[in-house]
Short mmCIF file of C-alpha atoms in Angstrom, two decimals:
data_model
loop_
_atom_site.label_atom_id
_atom_site.label_comp_id
_atom_site.label_asym_id
_atom_site.label_seq_id
_atom_site.Cartn_x
_atom_site.Cartn_y
_atom_site.Cartn_z
CA MET A 87 -0.36 -0.02 -0.17
CA ASP A 88 1.31 3.51 -0.75
CA THR A 89 3.01 5.04 2.00
CA GLU A 90 0.82 8.22 1.96
CA LEU A 91 -2.00 5.89 3.62
CA HIS A 92 0.05 4.81 6.68
CA PHE A 93 -0.84 7.05 9.36
CA GLN A 94 -3.88 7.67 11.65
CA LEU A 95 -6.59 8.89 10.26
CA LYS A 96 -8.72 11.16 12.68
CA ILE A 97 -12.69 11.23 11.78
CA THR A 98 -15.49 13.11 13.86
CA THR A 99 -18.65 14.33 13.50
CA ILE A 100 -20.37 17.50 14.67
CA GLN A 101 -24.25 16.17 14.13
CA ALA A 102 -26.20 15.53 16.61
CA GLN A 103 -25.24 13.07 19.41
CA ASN A 104 -27.80 10.33 18.35
CA ALA A 105 -25.65 9.90 15.34
CA GLU A 106 -22.36 9.65 16.86
CA SER A 107 -22.63 5.50 17.44
CA VAL A 108 -22.77 4.95 13.69
CA CYS A 109 -20.15 7.36 12.69
CA ALA A 110 -18.12 5.23 15.01
CA GLU A 111 -18.89 2.37 13.32
CA ILE A 112 -18.42 3.69 9.96
CA ALA A 113 -14.92 5.29 11.01
CA ALA A 114 -14.13 1.47 11.93
CA TYR A 115 -15.29 0.08 8.98
CA LEU A 116 -12.99 2.56 7.10
CA GLY A 117 -10.21 1.27 8.64
CA GLU A 118 -10.98 -2.15 8.19
CA GLN A 119 -11.73 -1.82 4.14
CA THR A 120 -9.06 0.24 3.54
CA GLY A 121 -6.25 -1.06 5.53
CA MET A 122 -5.79 2.43 7.39
CA THR A 123 -5.77 3.23 11.10
CA THR A 124 -8.29 5.33 11.48
CA ARG A 125 -9.26 6.78 14.91
CA PHE A 126 -12.99 8.16 15.83
CA ILE A 127 -12.94 11.17 18.04
CA ASN A 128 -15.88 12.16 20.03
CA ASP A 129 -14.35 12.50 23.46
CA ILE A 130 -14.77 16.38 23.19
CA PRO A 131 -17.20 18.75 22.59
CA TRP A 132 -18.59 19.15 18.88
CA GLN A 133 -16.96 22.55 19.05
CA GLU A 134 -13.63 21.70 19.94
CA ARG A 135 -13.47 18.91 17.39
CA GLU A 136 -14.67 21.28 14.63
CA ARG A 137 -12.11 23.53 15.87
CA LEU A 138 -9.49 20.78 15.47
CA PHE A 139 -10.80 19.85 11.91
CA ASP A 140 -10.50 23.51 10.90
CA ALA A 141 -6.69 23.47 12.70
CA GLY A 142 -5.57 20.00 10.36
CA GLU A 143 -5.53 18.12 13.61
CA ILE A 144 -8.72 15.93 12.69
CA HIS A 145 -8.99 14.69 8.79
CA ILE A 146 -12.35 13.66 8.10
CA ASN A 147 -15.73 15.63 9.51
CA TRP A 148 -19.36 14.61 9.14
CA MET A 149 -20.62 18.05 9.12
CA CYS A 150 -24.00 20.22 8.10
CA GLY A 151 -24.14 21.68 4.86
CA LEU A 152 -23.88 25.14 6.57
CA PRO A 153 -20.58 25.10 8.05
CA TYR A 154 -19.48 23.13 4.67
CA VAL A 155 -20.67 26.15 2.49
CA ARG A 156 -18.89 28.36 4.57
CA LYS A 157 -15.88 27.01 4.84
CA ALA A 158 -15.57 25.99 1.22
CA ASP A 159 -16.47 29.90 -0.04
CA ALA A 160 -14.17 31.06 2.61
CA GLY A 161 -11.44 28.46 1.58
CA ALA A 162 -9.87 28.13 5.09
CA PRO A 163 -9.54 25.41 5.80
CA PRO A 164 -9.31 23.61 2.64
CA VAL A 165 -12.19 21.45 2.55
CA GLU A 166 -13.44 18.33 -0.17
CA LEU A 167 -16.34 16.59 -0.12
CA LEU A 168 -16.18 12.74 0.05
CA ALA A 169 -19.93 12.06 -0.27
CA ALA A 170 -23.18 11.89 1.36
CA PRO A 171 -25.55 9.55 3.08
CA VAL A 172 -28.74 8.67 1.47
CA MET A 173 -31.39 7.76 3.97
CA ARG A 174 -33.81 5.13 3.93
CA GLY A 175 -37.55 6.00 3.30
CA GLU A 176 -39.70 6.90 1.12
CA ARG A 177 -39.62 10.41 1.90
CA TYR A 178 -35.91 10.66 0.58
CA ALA A 179 -36.82 9.07 -2.31
CA GLY A 180 -33.22 7.76 -2.99
CA ARG A 181 -31.70 11.19 -2.90
CA ALA A 182 -29.37 12.76 -0.40
CA VAL A 183 -31.41 15.13 1.19
CA TYR A 184 -33.24 15.93 4.67
CA PHE A 185 -36.09 17.86 6.03
CA SER A 186 -36.41 20.24 8.85
CA ASP A 187 -39.64 18.93 10.79
CA VAL A 188 -41.80 21.31 12.97
CA VAL A 189 -42.88 19.61 15.88
CA THR A 190 -45.09 20.33 18.98
CA LEU A 191 -46.77 18.26 21.48
CA ALA A 192 -49.69 16.46 20.27
CA GLU A 193 -51.91 18.17 22.53
CA SER A 194 -50.96 21.63 21.74
CA PRO A 195 -53.38 23.87 20.00
CA PHE A 196 -50.92 24.45 16.98
CA ARG A 197 -52.08 22.85 13.77
CA THR A 198 -49.90 24.74 11.08
CA PHE A 199 -46.36 26.88 10.91
CA ASP A 200 -48.59 29.93 11.16
CA ASP A 201 -50.46 28.93 14.19
CA LEU A 202 -47.00 29.88 16.03
CA ARG A 203 -47.20 33.45 15.33
CA GLY A 204 -46.33 34.71 19.06
CA ALA A 205 -44.93 31.20 20.27
CA ILE A 206 -42.01 30.35 22.18
CA TRP A 207 -39.69 28.64 19.52
CA SER A 208 -36.29 26.98 20.31
CA PHE A 209 -33.08 26.35 17.74
CA ASN A 210 -30.05 24.40 18.24
CA GLU A 211 -27.29 26.52 17.44
CA PRO A 212 -26.65 29.39 14.63
CA ASN A 213 -24.54 26.94 12.33
CA SER A 214 -27.35 24.69 12.03
CA HIS A 215 -29.26 24.50 8.60
CA SER A 216 -31.67 22.54 9.78
CA GLY A 217 -32.76 23.90 13.03
CA HIS A 218 -31.86 27.48 12.58
CA ASN A 219 -31.03 28.73 8.82
CA MET A 220 -34.06 26.88 7.29
CA THR A 221 -36.34 28.57 9.62
CA ARG A 222 -35.29 31.61 8.93
CA TYR A 223 -35.15 31.17 4.97
CA PHE A 224 -38.68 29.83 5.44
CA LEU A 225 -39.71 32.91 7.43
CA ALA A 226 -38.22 35.45 4.78
CA THR A 227 -40.22 33.65 2.10
CA LEU A 228 -43.28 34.51 3.90
CA GLY A 229 -42.11 38.29 4.44
CA GLU A 230 -41.65 37.44 8.39
CA ARG A 231 -38.57 39.22 8.53
CA ASN A 232 -38.95 40.28 12.62
CA GLY A 233 -41.03 39.14 15.56
CA PHE A 234 -42.78 36.17 14.08
CA PHE A 235 -42.23 34.37 17.12
CA GLY A 236 -42.85 35.57 20.66
CA LYS A 237 -39.57 34.24 22.12
CA VAL A 238 -36.59 32.72 20.53
CA THR A 239 -34.16 30.51 22.87
CA GLN A 240 -30.99 28.51 21.88
CA SER A 241 -30.81 24.86 23.30
CA GLY A 242 -27.90 23.91 22.16
CA ALA A 243 -28.63 20.70 20.25
CA HIS A 244 -31.55 19.41 18.29
CA GLN A 245 -32.40 16.68 20.87
CA THR A 246 -32.43 19.44 23.80
CA SER A 247 -34.88 21.04 22.00
CA LEU A 248 -37.21 17.87 21.89
CA ARG A 249 -36.37 17.64 25.53
CA TRP A 250 -37.80 21.44 26.19
CA LEU A 251 -40.60 20.44 24.01
CA LEU A 252 -41.66 17.70 26.05
CA GLU A 253 -41.03 19.66 29.36
CA ARG A 254 -43.26 22.43 28.03
CA ARG A 255 -40.38 24.93 28.38
CA ILE A 256 -40.85 25.93 24.43
CA ASP A 257 -44.29 25.65 21.95
CA ALA A 258 -42.23 24.12 18.95
CA ALA A 259 -38.83 23.44 16.97
CA ALA A 260 -37.46 22.68 13.84
CA ILE A 261 -35.90 19.43 14.14
CA ASP A 262 -33.24 17.63 11.77
CA SER A 263 -35.67 15.08 10.11
CA THR A 264 -32.49 12.13 10.74
CA VAL A 265 -32.27 13.09 14.19
CA LEU A 266 -35.97 12.88 14.81
CA GLU A 267 -36.45 9.75 13.12
CA THR A 268 -34.03 8.20 15.17
CA GLU A 269 -35.08 9.39 18.28
CA LEU A 270 -38.85 8.06 17.40
CA ALA A 271 -37.23 4.60 16.68
CA ALA A 272 -35.45 4.31 19.96
CA ASN A 273 -38.26 5.85 21.91
CA PRO A 274 -41.66 4.74 20.03
CA SER A 275 -43.99 6.61 22.82
CA LEU A 276 -42.95 9.77 21.56
CA ARG A 277 -44.91 9.22 18.19
CA LYS A 278 -48.40 9.96 20.64
CA ARG A 279 -46.65 12.90 22.26
CA LEU A 280 -45.26 14.66 19.29
CA ARG A 281 -46.92 16.29 16.31
CA ARG A 282 -45.35 17.69 12.93
CA ILE A 283 -47.13 20.48 11.86
CA ALA A 284 -44.74 21.39 8.96
CA VAL A 285 -42.13 20.34 6.86
CA LEU A 286 -39.41 22.53 5.65
CA GLY A 287 -37.11 21.10 2.66
CA PRO A 288 -35.94 19.21 1.32
CA SER A 289 -32.45 20.48 1.86
CA PRO A 290 -29.01 18.96 0.84
CA ILE A 291 -28.02 16.35 3.61
CA PRO A 292 -24.75 16.94 5.75
CA PRO A 293 -21.57 15.39 3.90
CA TRP A 294 -18.74 13.65 4.76
CA VAL A 295 -15.86 16.41 4.49
CA ALA A 296 -12.35 15.66 4.17
CA ARG A 297 -9.45 18.50 4.71
CA ALA A 298 -8.19 19.19 1.12
CA ASP A 299 -4.88 19.05 2.04
CA LEU A 300 -5.24 15.08 3.11
CA PRO A 301 -2.97 13.31 0.41
CA ALA A 302 -5.28 12.36 -2.90
CA ALA A 303 -4.73 8.89 -2.23
CA VAL A 304 -6.17 8.80 0.91
CA ARG A 305 -9.04 11.12 0.10
CA HIS A 306 -9.91 8.71 -3.11
CA THR A 307 -9.37 5.61 -1.29
CA ILE A 308 -11.89 6.73 1.57
CA ARG A 309 -14.20 7.98 -1.02
CA GLU A 310 -14.42 4.91 -2.84
CA ALA A 311 -15.17 2.81 0.30
CA LEU A 312 -17.91 5.17 1.43
CA LEU A 313 -19.39 4.55 -2.29
CA ALA A 314 -19.11 1.12 -2.10
CA MET A 315 -20.30 0.59 1.40
CA HIS A 316 -23.63 -1.03 0.55
CA THR A 317 -22.04 -3.17 -1.64
CA THR A 318 -20.41 -5.30 1.29
CA SER A 319 -22.41 -7.39 3.77
CA ALA A 320 -20.19 -5.45 6.90
CA GLY A 321 -21.45 -1.91 5.44
CA ARG A 322 -24.93 -2.85 4.37
CA ALA A 323 -25.63 -4.06 8.22
CA ILE A 324 -23.68 -0.67 9.82
CA LEU A 325 -26.00 1.62 7.07
CA ARG A 326 -28.88 -0.07 8.08
CA ARG A 327 -28.42 0.60 11.72
CA GLY A 328 -27.99 4.06 10.65
CA ARG A 329 -31.36 4.26 8.23
CA MET A 330 -29.38 4.84 5.50
CA SER A 331 -29.77 3.47 2.26
CA HIS A 332 -26.14 4.01 0.86
CA PHE A 333 -23.65 6.76 0.57
CA ALA A 334 -23.72 8.73 -2.85
CA ALA A 335 -21.11 10.92 -4.54
CA VAL A 336 -21.76 14.71 -4.21
CA THR A 337 -20.33 18.13 -5.71
CA ASP A 338 -20.08 21.18 -3.98
CA ALA A 339 -22.83 22.91 -6.44
CA ASP A 340 -25.18 20.24 -5.08
CA TYR A 341 -24.62 22.40 -1.98
CA ASP A 342 -25.81 25.83 -3.65
CA PRO A 343 -29.50 25.58 -2.38
CA ILE A 344 -27.89 25.91 1.19
CA ARG A 345 -25.93 28.86 0.00
CA GLU A 346 -28.94 30.63 -1.53
CA MET A 347 -31.13 29.64 1.46
CA ALA A 348 -28.66 31.21 3.57
CA LYS A 349 -28.70 34.64 1.73
CA LEU A 350 -32.23 35.23 1.90
CA ALA A 351 -32.39 33.71 5.73
CA ASP A 352 -29.79 36.72 6.79
CA THR A 353 -32.50 39.28 5.81
CA VAL A 354 -34.48 38.05 9.09
CA SER A 355 -33.77 39.97 12.24
CA PRO A 356 -30.97 38.24 14.15
CA TRP A 357 -32.29 36.08 16.80
CA VAL A 358 -28.64 35.63 18.63
#
């Protein structure tokens, strides 16, 4: 094997916490398939993981499309798309997309997005497309650029937004559809407690991203292993546990919709 491949490849995710276990499995799988030594980094806060990726101390990062386009457009750190997951389920239709599911309590009076005027809203964090950018984009398309919600709070994570909703601390939130589906699969009783009143999207799904200054042979090898993952029994088992069908090839242009949505979202008065 090329000597360029003989080093420890550090992999992380800044996705929701309930995606970390499958990311760890994929990291180990990539090591087994390529012969590289891989290490999954998740023992530090996600903000520190992103900082280490930006500094070149972590090589591969499964990240939201919004920070990806910001890094790509800034040119620092240098980044390159590897692949993106295609989720199982009819709503995904074999595409590398996801949605922002607007959820409230099943017992609430809210039935439509417009019913949320004056309500208490929560978003996970400002660099999230599904929890923050997408909602602000949607408000802009409605001509609602200031004061639609009565109060807006930052939770720090999709799963925290869900917990706050169940604790009746907030009225509604937009949750990454893959995060919500994982939570519902793990806790089926939540289906009776939550109501989805709107679906925003689809949007390009969070991609797997490499530092562009990784050796080209490493980037190529990892990309090919991801794209072929559904062709091996071990790979299919991991994908199934992650509610994924396969990985798809993606290009920077595939994330242009997020760029365009961010431009319009920025016309809405800041929440933070």
